[in-house]
Amino acid sequence: MTLPPDRNPADEITEPTSESLPSEVKATKQKAAAKAKVPRVTAVKPSTSTSNKDTPKRPSRSKKAATPVKERSTKNGSVKAASAAQESAKPKRPSRKAAPETTLPVQASPASAFTDDDTLNIRLERYRDDLEGSLTRVYGQQVEWLWPRLERLMRRHLAERPYDLRRLDEARLLRPDWLQTPEMIGYVAYADRFAGTLEGVGKRLDYLSALGVKYLHLMPLLKPRPGENDGGYAVQDYRAVREDLGTMDNLEALARELRGQGISLELDLVMNHVAEEHDWAVRARAGEGKYRSYFLLFPDRDRPDAYERTLPEVFPEFAPGNFTWNEAAASWVWTTFNSYQWDLNWANPNVFVEFVDLILFLANKGVEIFRLDAIAFIWKRLGTDSQNQPEVHDLTRALRAAARIVAPAVAFKAEAIVSPENLTAYLGKRDHHGKVSDMAYHNALMVQLWSSLASGNTKLFEQTLASIPAKPSNTTWGMYVRCHDDIGWAISDQAAQRAGTVGADQRAYLSDFYSGQWPESFARGEVFQANPQTGDKRISGSAASLAGLEAARTEAEVRLALARLKLLHTVTLGYGGVPLLYMGDELALLNDYSYSAVPAHAADNRWLQRPLMDWARAEQRHDISTPAGQMFAALQNMIRARQTLPHLHASIESEVLPSPNEHTLLLRRSHPHGQMLGLYNFTPEFQALPAELLRGVVGAYPRDALGGYFWNLTNAEVALEPYGAYWLIEQG
Ligand code: GLC
């Protein structure tokens, strides 16, 4: 069991005993609960005690502060608490005059010390609407019992937060844009494949610093189930480190060391599911009602079949269907991914509380960024694909608020590999604007990089970017060329149509191209999880192999392959988000075919792009006559250029400038410092652009921040080199 030892047994909430049913079937229960009162957070008087063991303060239950919340029915019969549209039905915060106990203790005596209570209360005041409002929308009147428990939890974690992390919190509060600055460069690696162990990672920091890395995402390292574990995404224990990598103490020490060098640590937070060996699942199988309700268990096929009618399959080849029969639990278990990954029932508020506890526990170990794994899937709704549901955003907003209250240094990154239309919601739309994740993978842009590289045409790229609404100005994109996963061709049919093509045709073409089946393709990838029903064929392969380095036979072909890789990286580094360099790409590592000899990996060709770090090749990084040396030097050059350009602050949007030449992409960034124009040629030929068009944006003599040259735009045309990439900066 993962409850910390000092937890008050009274915290063992047992209210949601109903058997693991999603929210829509809990209508009756919630209706009954609607008569209950909502507690309000009460600011406590300043205390002179600096002790962290203060008795938790219960919120006031005064009648004035506790108004019943009305409910509404939704299309499919679910009952939710009043939403923004029914603002008037929500409990009103009493005015300061009417209820002085809810105001901030501004009259504190100068003699008294500033305590954790003061900190907590100020932050509660700030984030209360985000936390309580979102939870009320999802859980209705259950917030009644949820709130005091959350408050105690936050108080305890704040008390336990180490000094240096509190210092970081204060620094971050003064620099809320820390993730948005052009200096921010991310690096993504499996600890074992990069450096053996966590201690080993600590010994490679010079390597990372040479690349200007400021943020390190260590791939899943919390204790996974034994054997097959989906690359670590089947977690057995979130409070322990994978034994071969080290211990929680090692993790804490590494986080501290990284912090000392100005590098933020990111870890995965697998939210949609746990391993079937996780204690919650073990107890569910043992028949404990509390834990059965953590999962989505069904006695027969009725509801699973009903859900299946509209659910897609994530792993159609090695895990078809979304439900798995489990004999011990005598139930069909919802398993979106592999059969050993049990989906959690986020409609149960206890699951929410567990995750607040886990986030704060890990934040206090020094984790600064949480990658919210498979976040799009956490809320299920009958009749839908059970992805991107509104509750996902409410829950993220509530989790973020809880994190901000205890650990303001912490940021969230959404791993929502969804269609372009659904993407921006993960950074916040409408009321959630800027209040959910701080960063989200720009999956749509990654897909378009590979799409344009294959076709040599940028019209679909332009249409896709133009269709994505502006992100909130306090958020950023995670920019990437490759990662540990496959590439799914998330191309919108509408954007394809506007670009004069057909979505399904383009997707099929890209699969054939990158699996090397298309005649004359330079790529060496493999199809991952072909789905004959939808025609989907995702692609595995390392960036270098997909870009032609593996297939290159002549020096000219090697040059072209490297030019393609540089082009893709230049777009991601020049877009205005956090570039996330995937381990090995800085050395142009090829596909690793050895995975098929490892039984736990053999069925999953995503291991093609999860090689062991090749430290012998890394030695060549100083020798620019080698592909590794050229790639490394090119990235260093881009990174250095990027880090000097205020234009790349993520609060500014990149804007597509429709190009008169369909082989080139033009991205403009309008910054108070002046204009920046990214020019990218996606073909192996020279491409011409009218100088007048560029002059209208960056003036007659801009400087190319990558090449270091001034350009003369007074002629009629400019020529972009094969796969050329340029960052033109308007001069003062
Ligand atoms: C995320 C991970 C992927 C994993 C899946 C299930 O998409 O990136 O590797 O298979 O979640 O956890």
XYZ file of C-alpha atoms and ligand atoms in Angstrom:
744
model
C 0.000 0.000 0.000
C 1.414 3.376 -0.853
C -0.059 5.572 1.838
C 2.669 7.363 3.758
C 3.021 6.135 7.330
C 2.031 9.375 8.993
C -1.341 9.579 7.312
C -4.272 10.074 9.587
C -6.422 6.929 9.428
C -9.421 9.230 9.297
C -8.158 10.201 5.856
C -9.037 6.772 4.557
C -11.930 7.942 2.531
C -14.385 5.248 1.742
C -17.261 7.222 0.313
C -17.070 6.085 -3.315
C -17.742 2.441 -2.690
C -19.787 1.960 -5.812
C -18.185 -0.571 -8.040
C -15.744 1.164 -10.393
C -18.327 2.762 -12.587
C -17.646 5.851 -14.645
C -19.349 9.062 -13.672
C -22.429 8.756 -15.791
C -23.741 5.825 -13.786
C -23.151 7.596 -10.544
C -25.864 10.093 -11.160
C -28.134 8.874 -8.435
C -25.400 8.842 -5.860
C -24.325 12.351 -6.755
C -27.875 13.601 -6.637
C -28.213 12.342 -3.135
C -24.961 13.996 -2.229
C -26.132 17.286 -3.666
C -27.913 18.059 -0.453
C -24.617 18.206 1.362
C -22.708 21.392 1.983
C -19.489 22.531 0.348
C -16.783 23.466 2.791
C -14.835 26.629 2.219
C -11.150 27.074 2.784
C -10.558 29.292 5.708
C -7.465 31.369 6.096
C -6.097 30.678 9.534
C -4.685 33.268 11.844
C -0.946 33.823 11.583
C 0.813 31.528 13.933
C 4.095 32.170 15.639
C 4.909 28.503 15.415
C 7.350 27.463 12.747
C 6.612 23.850 13.452
C 5.337 21.856 10.533
C 3.430 19.437 12.665
C 0.571 21.789 13.441
C -2.788 20.177 13.737
C -4.483 20.536 10.393
C -7.109 23.252 10.410
C -10.538 22.110 9.341
C -12.355 24.440 7.016
C -15.175 26.444 8.440
C -18.550 24.842 8.083
C -20.482 27.977 8.793
C -23.841 28.056 7.065
C -22.903 31.264 5.332
C -20.021 29.593 3.546
C -21.732 26.374 2.688
C -24.294 26.640 -0.049
C -25.546 23.580 -1.901
C -24.348 23.256 -5.466
C -26.930 22.647 -8.133
C -26.555 19.904 -10.651
C -27.260 19.541 -14.319
C -27.751 16.596 -16.587
C -25.596 16.092 -19.625
C -26.482 14.510 -22.924
C -25.640 11.035 -21.896
C -27.378 11.238 -18.610
C -24.456 12.105 -16.378
C -24.961 14.548 -13.614
C -22.426 17.185 -12.944
C -22.096 20.041 -10.594
C -23.062 23.470 -11.731
C -20.709 24.866 -14.329
C -19.760 28.326 -15.400
C -23.125 28.692 -17.082
C -24.732 28.338 -13.692
C -22.312 30.543 -11.885
C -25.099 31.898 -9.762
C -25.766 28.463 -8.314
C -22.202 28.163 -7.051
C -21.449 28.953 -3.465
C -20.428 32.561 -3.159
C -17.295 33.520 -1.346
C -18.383 35.598 1.609
C -17.253 39.200 1.485
C -14.399 40.206 3.730
C -16.695 42.262 5.882
C -19.280 39.581 6.281
C -16.829 36.817 7.097
C -13.475 38.099 8.266
C -12.231 34.542 8.797
C -11.906 34.049 5.032
C -9.628 37.024 4.459
C -5.857 37.011 4.436
C -4.199 37.745 7.754
C -2.652 40.986 6.546
C -2.549 42.448 10.018
C 0.161 40.029 11.216
C 2.386 41.414 13.885
C 5.859 42.241 12.545
C 7.287 40.252 15.419
C 5.739 36.971 14.341
C 7.545 34.663 11.958
C 6.110 33.950 8.522
C 4.933 30.379 8.738
C 3.947 27.533 6.456
C 0.364 28.307 7.344
C 0.803 31.805 5.977
C 2.346 30.446 2.804
C -0.366 27.860 2.379
C -3.126 30.352 2.954
C -1.793 32.895 0.498
C -1.468 30.229 -2.146
C -4.844 28.717 -1.360
C -6.348 32.123 -1.776
C -4.667 32.386 -5.165
C -5.453 28.902 -6.486
C -8.633 28.040 -4.660
C -10.920 28.659 -7.610
C -8.750 26.546 -9.897
C -8.700 23.684 -7.445
C -12.113 23.721 -5.887
C -13.970 24.963 -8.951
C -12.491 22.269 -11.195
C -13.075 19.535 -8.654
C -16.656 20.629 -8.177
C -17.245 20.414 -11.917
C -15.927 16.849 -11.924
C -16.937 15.451 -8.549
C -19.870 17.627 -7.536
C -20.724 17.467 -3.870
C -18.022 14.930 -3.154
C -15.784 17.975 -2.760
C -17.380 18.137 0.699
C -15.216 15.320 2.002
C -12.440 15.713 -0.515
C -11.434 19.234 0.400
C -10.313 18.779 4.021
C -8.336 15.753 3.016
C -6.594 17.652 0.230
C -5.850 20.536 2.504
C -4.208 18.245 5.044
C -2.211 16.564 2.330
C -0.930 19.841 0.926
C -0.096 21.100 4.383
C 1.920 17.986 5.133
C 3.878 18.093 1.879
C 4.570 21.786 2.258
C 5.929 21.076 5.726
C 8.180 18.384 4.290
C 9.425 20.430 1.342
C 13.207 20.773 1.625
C 14.848 24.164 1.994
C 16.571 24.293 -1.396
C 13.355 23.448 -3.203
C 11.508 26.149 -1.300
C 14.206 28.520 -2.449
C 13.614 27.370 -6.007
C 9.887 27.964 -5.502
C 10.570 31.565 -4.557
C 12.893 32.034 -7.526
C 10.328 30.590 -9.916
C 7.593 32.795 -8.543
C 9.778 35.705 -9.628
C 10.471 34.125 -13.000
C 7.245 32.474 -14.097
C 8.486 32.330 -17.706
C 11.454 30.081 -16.874
C 10.279 27.380 -19.304
C 9.646 29.862 -22.094
C 13.064 31.433 -22.450
C 15.273 30.807 -25.501
C 17.989 29.397 -23.210
C 15.799 26.409 -22.405
C 17.067 23.256 -24.147
C 15.762 19.813 -23.206
C 17.411 16.413 -23.514
C 15.493 13.141 -23.302
C 17.102 9.826 -22.363
C 16.580 6.504 -20.676
C 18.902 6.634 -17.658
C 20.126 3.084 -18.212
C 20.631 3.428 -21.947
C 22.363 6.775 -21.570
C 24.614 6.084 -18.607
C 23.817 2.768 -16.882
C 22.532 4.128 -13.574
C 21.383 7.352 -11.952
C 24.884 7.844 -10.592
C 26.166 7.280 -14.108
C 23.916 10.071 -15.385
C 25.516 12.401 -12.845
C 28.885 11.656 -14.425
C 27.743 12.713 -17.882
C 26.635 16.221 -17.084
C 29.577 17.772 -18.944
C 28.338 16.126 -22.101
C 24.911 17.663 -21.595
C 26.289 21.062 -20.669
C 28.304 21.146 -23.912
C 24.946 21.036 -25.677
C 23.520 23.808 -23.509
C 20.992 21.447 -21.898
C 18.884 23.053 -19.165
C 16.317 20.349 -18.703
C 16.684 16.604 -18.575
C 13.804 14.217 -19.102
C 14.793 10.823 -17.752
C 12.447 8.270 -19.253
C 10.394 6.023 -16.932
C 12.544 5.087 -13.983
C 10.042 4.386 -11.245
C 9.740 0.731 -10.370
C 8.022 -1.047 -13.265
C 6.487 -4.492 -13.290
C 9.014 -7.249 -13.982
C 9.452 -8.471 -17.552
C 7.469 -6.757 -20.293
C 6.544 -3.289 -19.086
C 5.953 -1.034 -22.096
C 9.320 0.693 -21.753
C 8.657 1.396 -18.075
C 5.137 2.764 -18.573
C 3.642 -0.016 -16.450
C 4.548 1.245 -12.984
C 4.364 -1.067 -10.013
C 5.500 1.435 -7.395
C 5.621 5.226 -7.868
C 7.597 5.649 -4.660
C 10.528 3.452 -5.605
C 13.192 3.651 -8.283
C 13.935 0.810 -10.705
C 16.403 -1.257 -8.716
C 19.102 -1.540 -11.378
C 19.195 2.262 -11.691
C 19.576 3.097 -8.009
C 17.400 4.225 -5.142
C 15.091 7.089 -4.322
C 18.052 8.625 -2.469
C 20.102 8.437 -5.659
C 17.294 10.137 -7.520
C 17.097 12.892 -4.956
C 20.875 13.347 -5.092
C 20.869 13.470 -8.879
C 18.045 16.015 -8.902
C 20.054 18.170 -6.499
C 23.190 17.870 -8.593
C 21.296 18.766 -11.757
C 19.675 21.707 -10.025
C 23.102 22.906 -8.959
C 24.033 23.063 -12.635
C 20.851 24.806 -13.658
C 19.279 21.659 -15.150
C 15.668 20.832 -14.311
C 14.690 17.180 -13.903
C 11.595 15.844 -15.638
C 9.986 12.479 -14.872
C 7.026 10.662 -16.345
C 3.844 10.554 -14.357
C 1.876 7.662 -15.762
C -1.696 8.686 -15.023
C -3.950 6.584 -17.148
C -2.955 3.219 -15.757
C -0.815 1.270 -13.338
C 0.806 -2.121 -13.710
C -1.427 -4.994 -12.707
C 1.224 -5.687 -10.047
C 0.700 -2.276 -8.423
C -0.564 -2.548 -4.867
C -3.905 -0.963 -5.795
C -4.509 -3.616 -8.432
C -3.333 -6.414 -6.148
C -5.820 -5.278 -3.507
C -8.549 -4.895 -6.073
C -8.014 -8.510 -7.110
C -8.084 -9.504 -3.453
C -11.612 -8.103 -3.373
C -11.098 -4.870 -1.391
C -13.984 -2.654 -2.426
C -11.999 0.547 -1.971
C -9.420 -0.592 -4.511
C -11.825 -2.224 -6.903
C -13.293 1.239 -7.284
C -9.866 2.565 -8.373
C -10.285 0.646 -11.611
C -12.905 0.104 -14.269
C -14.123 -3.425 -13.697
C -17.167 -4.993 -15.312
C -18.793 -8.317 -14.452
C -19.858 -9.078 -18.024
C -19.423 -7.822 -21.581
C -22.456 -5.517 -21.639
C -20.740 -2.260 -20.899
C -17.364 -3.163 -22.423
C -19.163 -3.973 -25.665
C -21.066 -0.712 -25.492
C -17.844 1.232 -24.995
C -15.979 -0.714 -27.672
C -18.420 0.502 -30.312
C -16.686 3.888 -30.347
C -13.247 3.162 -28.886
C -10.153 3.050 -31.074
C -7.377 0.527 -30.426
C -3.994 1.859 -29.366
C -2.017 -1.340 -29.838
C -4.168 -3.314 -32.295
C -1.410 -5.850 -32.960
C -0.140 -6.775 -29.543
C -3.105 -5.750 -27.389
C -6.318 -5.766 -29.433
C -9.435 -4.428 -27.748
C -9.680 -2.224 -24.681
C -10.746 -4.756 -22.042
C -9.068 -7.807 -20.549
C -10.758 -10.573 -18.600
C -9.165 -11.105 -15.195
C -10.079 -14.290 -13.397
C -8.989 -13.223 -9.903
C -10.994 -10.011 -10.155
C -13.805 -11.899 -11.899
C -14.130 -8.896 -14.158
C -13.405 -7.364 -17.491
C -10.724 -4.772 -16.732
C -10.395 -1.617 -18.808
C -6.916 -1.848 -20.356
C -6.475 0.779 -23.082
C -2.841 -0.079 -23.694
C -1.420 -3.513 -22.801
C -3.399 -6.117 -20.886
C -1.044 -5.664 -17.900
C -1.710 -1.873 -17.728
C -4.925 -1.356 -15.756
C -6.715 1.910 -16.476
C -7.519 3.982 -13.421
C -10.977 5.233 -12.616
C -10.495 9.000 -12.351
C -14.224 9.344 -11.670
C -13.274 8.164 -8.196
C -11.963 11.176 -6.228
C -9.692 8.879 -4.238
C -7.635 8.386 -7.385
C -7.267 12.148 -7.683
C -6.085 12.391 -4.083
C -3.571 9.581 -4.603
C -2.073 11.452 -7.544
C -1.858 14.728 -5.674
C 0.016 12.808 -3.019
C 2.357 11.225 -5.584
C 3.064 14.473 -7.405
C 3.913 16.264 -4.185
C 6.004 13.358 -2.950
C 8.065 13.341 -6.154
C 8.215 17.143 -6.303
C 9.772 17.071 -2.846
C 12.406 14.671 -4.176
C 13.362 17.329 -6.709
C 11.275 16.550 -9.785
C 10.566 19.886 -11.469
C 8.598 18.866 -14.524
C 6.010 16.115 -14.759
C 5.296 14.558 -18.115
C 1.615 13.699 -17.866
C 1.700 10.427 -19.722
C -1.261 9.491 -21.920
C -3.256 12.304 -20.305
C -5.815 12.387 -23.112
C -7.182 8.989 -22.038
C -7.933 9.454 -18.362
C -11.642 10.207 -18.630
C -14.027 7.708 -20.210
C -17.388 8.505 -21.692
C -19.790 6.118 -23.352
C -20.432 6.853 -26.993
C -17.125 8.665 -27.499
C -13.526 7.664 -28.179
C -12.883 8.406 -24.478
C -10.111 10.825 -25.289
C -9.858 14.614 -24.818
C -12.966 14.720 -22.610
C -13.632 18.036 -20.801
C -12.978 16.414 -17.412
C -9.365 15.756 -18.455
C -8.783 19.493 -18.464
C -10.637 20.097 -15.203
C -8.571 17.411 -13.521
C -5.296 18.761 -14.914
C -6.215 22.223 -13.744
C -6.942 20.924 -10.254
C -3.709 18.911 -10.118
C -1.705 21.898 -11.282
C -3.318 24.111 -8.663
C -2.429 21.608 -5.932
C 1.139 21.480 -7.228
C 1.370 25.286 -7.339
C 0.154 25.584 -3.774
C 2.883 23.344 -2.385
C 5.606 23.494 -5.026
C 5.321 26.494 -7.354
C 8.609 25.490 -8.994
C 6.855 22.555 -10.627
C 5.574 22.529 -14.211
C 3.429 20.097 -16.181
C 4.005 18.829 -19.681
C 1.050 17.200 -21.419
C 1.758 14.093 -23.426
C -1.328 14.404 -25.574
C -0.567 12.922 -28.943
C -3.873 13.986 -30.397
C -5.202 15.537 -33.567
C -4.272 19.162 -34.306
C -7.826 20.328 -33.408
C -7.555 18.926 -29.901
C -4.001 19.975 -29.121
C -4.290 23.514 -27.801
C -6.841 22.501 -25.165
C -3.960 20.900 -23.256
C -2.453 24.358 -22.787
C -5.868 25.721 -21.962
C -8.768 27.064 -23.961
C -11.494 29.462 -22.902
C -11.850 29.368 -19.116
C -8.892 26.985 -18.776
C -6.647 29.350 -20.741
C -3.123 29.084 -19.316
C -4.310 27.076 -16.299
C -3.684 23.479 -17.288
C -0.340 22.233 -18.585
C 2.591 24.587 -18.958
C 3.860 22.717 -21.970
C 2.496 20.248 -24.516
C 4.222 18.254 -27.207
C 3.761 19.902 -30.597
C 2.852 16.596 -32.163
C 1.235 18.233 -35.187
C 4.405 20.082 -36.084
C 6.544 16.976 -35.670
C 4.272 15.086 -38.059
C 4.446 17.900 -40.596
C 8.234 17.970 -40.464
C 8.354 14.379 -41.661
C 5.457 14.862 -44.041
C 7.082 17.801 -45.834
C 10.454 16.098 -45.846
C 8.964 13.166 -47.748
C 6.808 15.148 -50.151
C 9.030 18.205 -50.540
C 5.846 20.249 -50.296
C 4.890 22.580 -47.448
C 1.260 23.418 -48.210
C -0.124 20.887 -45.730
C 2.398 22.109 -43.145
C 1.120 25.669 -43.613
C -2.523 24.630 -43.426
C -1.937 22.557 -40.306
C -0.127 25.289 -38.418
C -2.664 27.875 -39.496
C -5.483 25.701 -38.128
C -4.039 25.530 -34.616
C -5.249 28.373 -32.408
C -2.722 30.534 -30.601
C -1.558 29.005 -27.358
C -1.874 30.931 -24.091
C 1.053 33.341 -23.788
C 2.242 31.824 -20.493
C 2.686 28.350 -22.004
C 5.121 26.710 -24.366
C 5.369 23.885 -26.849
C 7.604 20.850 -26.470
C 9.335 20.821 -29.858
C 10.712 17.546 -31.111
C 11.945 15.753 -34.174
C 11.866 12.243 -32.702
C 11.106 10.558 -29.415
C 10.954 7.010 -28.018
C 7.503 6.397 -29.561
C 6.287 5.693 -33.069
C 5.089 8.443 -35.408
C 1.324 8.360 -35.973
C 0.209 10.378 -38.972
C -2.088 12.814 -37.158
C -3.152 14.741 -40.222
C -6.502 16.456 -40.292
C -8.662 15.675 -43.306
C -9.813 19.290 -43.465
C -6.273 20.678 -43.504
C -5.346 18.116 -46.158
C -8.292 19.183 -48.265
C -7.348 22.836 -47.972
C -3.827 21.891 -49.039
C -5.246 20.207 -52.142
C -4.686 16.626 -51.017
C -6.619 13.804 -49.363
C -5.852 12.989 -45.716
C -6.037 9.205 -46.071
C -3.845 9.233 -49.180
C -1.202 11.372 -47.514
C -1.183 9.125 -44.439
C -0.797 5.989 -46.552
C 1.932 7.614 -48.632
C 3.905 8.611 -45.520
C 3.687 5.099 -44.068
C 4.950 3.617 -47.318
C 7.617 6.257 -47.669
C 9.056 5.883 -44.187
C 8.891 2.107 -44.124
C 11.053 2.210 -47.247
C 8.366 0.687 -49.483
C 7.937 3.739 -51.652
C 10.231 3.533 -54.669
C 13.318 5.673 -54.175
C 12.553 6.389 -50.548
C 15.625 7.346 -48.541
C 14.024 6.165 -45.267
C 14.618 2.966 -43.298
C 11.754 2.748 -40.826
C 9.318 -0.018 -39.917
C 5.547 -0.142 -39.661
C 4.304 -0.174 -36.069
C 0.843 -1.538 -35.197
C -0.796 -1.661 -38.621
C -4.553 -1.461 -38.258
C -6.335 -2.958 -41.277
C -9.675 -1.539 -40.093
C -8.567 2.085 -40.154
C -5.673 1.744 -42.585
C -3.362 3.307 -39.981
C 0.281 2.331 -40.162
C 2.437 4.125 -37.655
C 6.193 4.285 -38.110
C 9.167 3.373 -35.943
C 12.759 4.322 -36.626
C 15.494 6.684 -35.483
C 15.620 10.194 -36.928
C 18.865 9.464 -38.758
C 17.555 6.256 -40.338
C 14.280 7.930 -41.324
C 16.196 10.858 -42.840
C 18.332 8.667 -45.061
C 21.628 8.212 -43.232
C 21.265 4.447 -42.930
C 20.529 4.062 -46.628
C 23.188 6.536 -47.766
C 25.867 4.891 -49.882
C 27.822 7.849 -51.235
C 29.310 10.942 -49.635
C 26.719 13.055 -51.409
C 23.911 10.941 -49.922
C 25.419 11.240 -46.459
C 25.564 15.008 -46.931
C 21.919 15.103 -47.959
C 20.801 12.966 -45.043
C 22.624 15.221 -42.591
C 21.179 18.293 -44.280
C 17.676 16.865 -43.788
C 18.321 16.224 -40.112
C 19.723 19.718 -39.618
C 16.717 21.218 -41.362
C 14.265 19.447 -39.044
C 16.177 20.489 -35.946
C 16.423 24.074 -37.145
C 12.643 24.279 -37.454
C 12.119 22.920 -33.943
C 14.808 25.131 -32.402
C 13.522 28.178 -34.229
C 9.842 27.762 -33.425
C 9.709 29.175 -29.929
C 9.131 26.217 -27.617
C 11.418 23.958 -25.642
C 13.509 21.890 -28.067
C 13.562 18.323 -26.758
C 16.647 16.590 -28.142
C 16.180 12.859 -28.128
C 19.229 10.924 -26.967
C 21.469 9.938 -29.840
C 20.018 12.379 -32.357
C 22.861 14.793 -31.619
C 25.172 12.092 -33.013
C 22.792 10.928 -35.754
C 22.509 7.406 -34.262
C 20.945 4.856 -36.592
C 18.247 2.254 -35.898
C 19.180 -0.312 -33.275
C 18.149 -3.734 -34.550
C 19.433 -5.614 -31.512
C 16.082 -5.237 -29.719
C 14.680 -8.320 -31.412
C 17.075 -10.492 -29.393
C 15.658 -9.203 -26.088
C 12.509 -11.194 -25.250
C 10.821 -8.331 -23.367
C 11.366 -5.991 -26.340
C 11.140 -8.259 -29.356
C 7.470 -7.650 -30.150
C 7.792 -3.865 -30.010
C 9.779 -2.238 -32.811
C 9.749 1.123 -31.026
C 12.992 -0.224 -29.582
C 14.563 0.579 -32.962
C 14.772 4.157 -31.741
C 15.802 3.334 -28.174
C 19.476 2.460 -28.655
C 22.202 2.264 -26.060
C 24.212 5.452 -26.077
C 27.183 4.927 -28.356
C 29.929 6.584 -26.345
C 32.582 5.527 -28.878
C 30.672 7.441 -31.541
C 30.250 10.293 -29.088
C 34.046 10.648 -29.110
C 33.754 11.612 -32.770
C 31.704 14.660 -31.863
C 34.834 16.832 -32.013
C 35.746 15.570 -35.493
C 33.669 17.346 -38.089
C 34.776 15.009 -40.827
C 32.386 12.434 -39.317
C 28.575 12.450 -39.498
C 28.447 12.450 -35.681
C 30.817 15.417 -35.519
C 28.864 17.351 -38.135
C 25.544 16.726 -36.440
C 26.862 17.666 -33.012
C 28.545 20.834 -34.269
C 25.444 21.859 -36.228
C 23.247 21.451 -33.157
C 25.701 23.347 -30.975
C 25.670 26.178 -33.486
C 21.853 26.288 -33.579
C 21.639 26.163 -29.804
C 24.150 28.968 -29.374
C 22.303 31.098 -31.902
C 18.969 30.333 -30.273
C 20.155 31.231 -26.818
C 21.057 34.760 -27.957
C 17.733 35.492 -29.646
C 15.029 37.082 -27.480
C 12.736 36.588 -30.495
C 12.474 32.934 -29.526
C 10.775 33.545 -26.193
C 7.754 31.239 -26.194
C 5.277 33.960 -25.236
C 5.485 35.029 -28.885
C 3.704 32.963 -31.523
C 5.276 31.689 -34.705
C 3.069 32.725 -37.559
C 2.921 31.097 -40.965
C 3.578 33.425 -43.859
C 1.993 31.760 -46.890
C 4.905 31.028 -49.186
C 4.740 31.719 -52.922
C 7.046 28.709 -53.323
C 5.337 25.493 -52.207
C 8.630 23.832 -51.309
C 9.522 26.335 -48.622
C 8.153 27.201 -45.201
C 8.211 30.764 -43.884
C 7.687 31.376 -40.170
C 7.537 34.855 -38.786
C 8.007 35.920 -35.165
C 7.033 39.457 -34.250
C 8.880 40.408 -31.105
C 9.271 43.852 -29.538
C 12.992 43.497 -30.347
C 12.108 43.252 -34.032
C 11.095 40.704 -36.611
C 12.508 37.236 -37.072
C 11.825 35.190 -40.181
C 12.605 31.474 -40.422
C 13.128 30.260 -44.000
C 13.188 26.526 -44.637
C 13.672 24.642 -47.890
C 12.279 21.100 -47.792
C 13.817 19.912 -51.054
C 17.262 18.792 -52.242
C 17.190 21.561 -54.896
C 17.767 25.298 -54.708
C 14.525 27.218 -54.212
C 13.852 30.830 -55.066
C 11.828 33.365 -53.072
C 10.966 36.943 -54.007
C 13.248 39.243 -52.000
C 10.539 41.862 -51.756
C 8.378 39.580 -49.638
C 11.176 38.960 -47.162
C 12.235 42.620 -47.180
C 8.719 43.575 -46.132
C 9.215 41.561 -42.939
C 12.864 41.894 -41.909
C 14.048 44.951 -43.865
C 16.665 45.161 -46.596
C 19.699 43.938 -44.641
C 18.745 41.332 -42.062
C 21.297 39.086 -40.389
C 21.073 35.305 -40.585
C 21.606 34.239 -36.977
C 22.600 30.709 -38.053
C 25.121 31.568 -40.757
C 26.210 34.817 -39.135
C 25.940 36.734 -42.462
C 24.045 39.855 -43.371
C 21.725 39.422 -46.321
C 21.104 41.882 -49.078
C 17.427 41.795 -49.950
C 17.498 44.604 -52.495
C 17.723 42.174 -55.441
C 14.736 40.546 -57.107
C 15.151 37.027 -55.744
C 16.973 35.028 -53.135
C 17.942 31.384 -53.507
C 17.690 28.944 -50.604
C 20.209 26.105 -50.645
C 19.097 22.464 -50.805
C 17.471 21.753 -47.416
C 18.666 25.227 -46.388
C 17.481 26.791 -43.116
C 17.900 30.428 -42.111
C 16.869 32.634 -39.217
C 16.727 36.190 -40.560
C 16.762 38.889 -37.910
C 15.642 42.414 -38.602
C 18.381 44.894 -37.746
C 17.745 47.872 -35.451
C 2.753 7.120 -23.722
C 4.186 6.661 -23.855
C 4.223 5.359 -24.575
C 3.405 4.353 -23.802
C 1.995 4.874 -23.520
C 1.293 4.068 -22.481
O 2.172 7.384 -24.945
O 4.947 7.640 -24.520
O 5.535 4.900 -24.753
O 3.316 3.154 -24.507
O 2.015 6.186 -23.020
O 1.762 4.385 -21.209
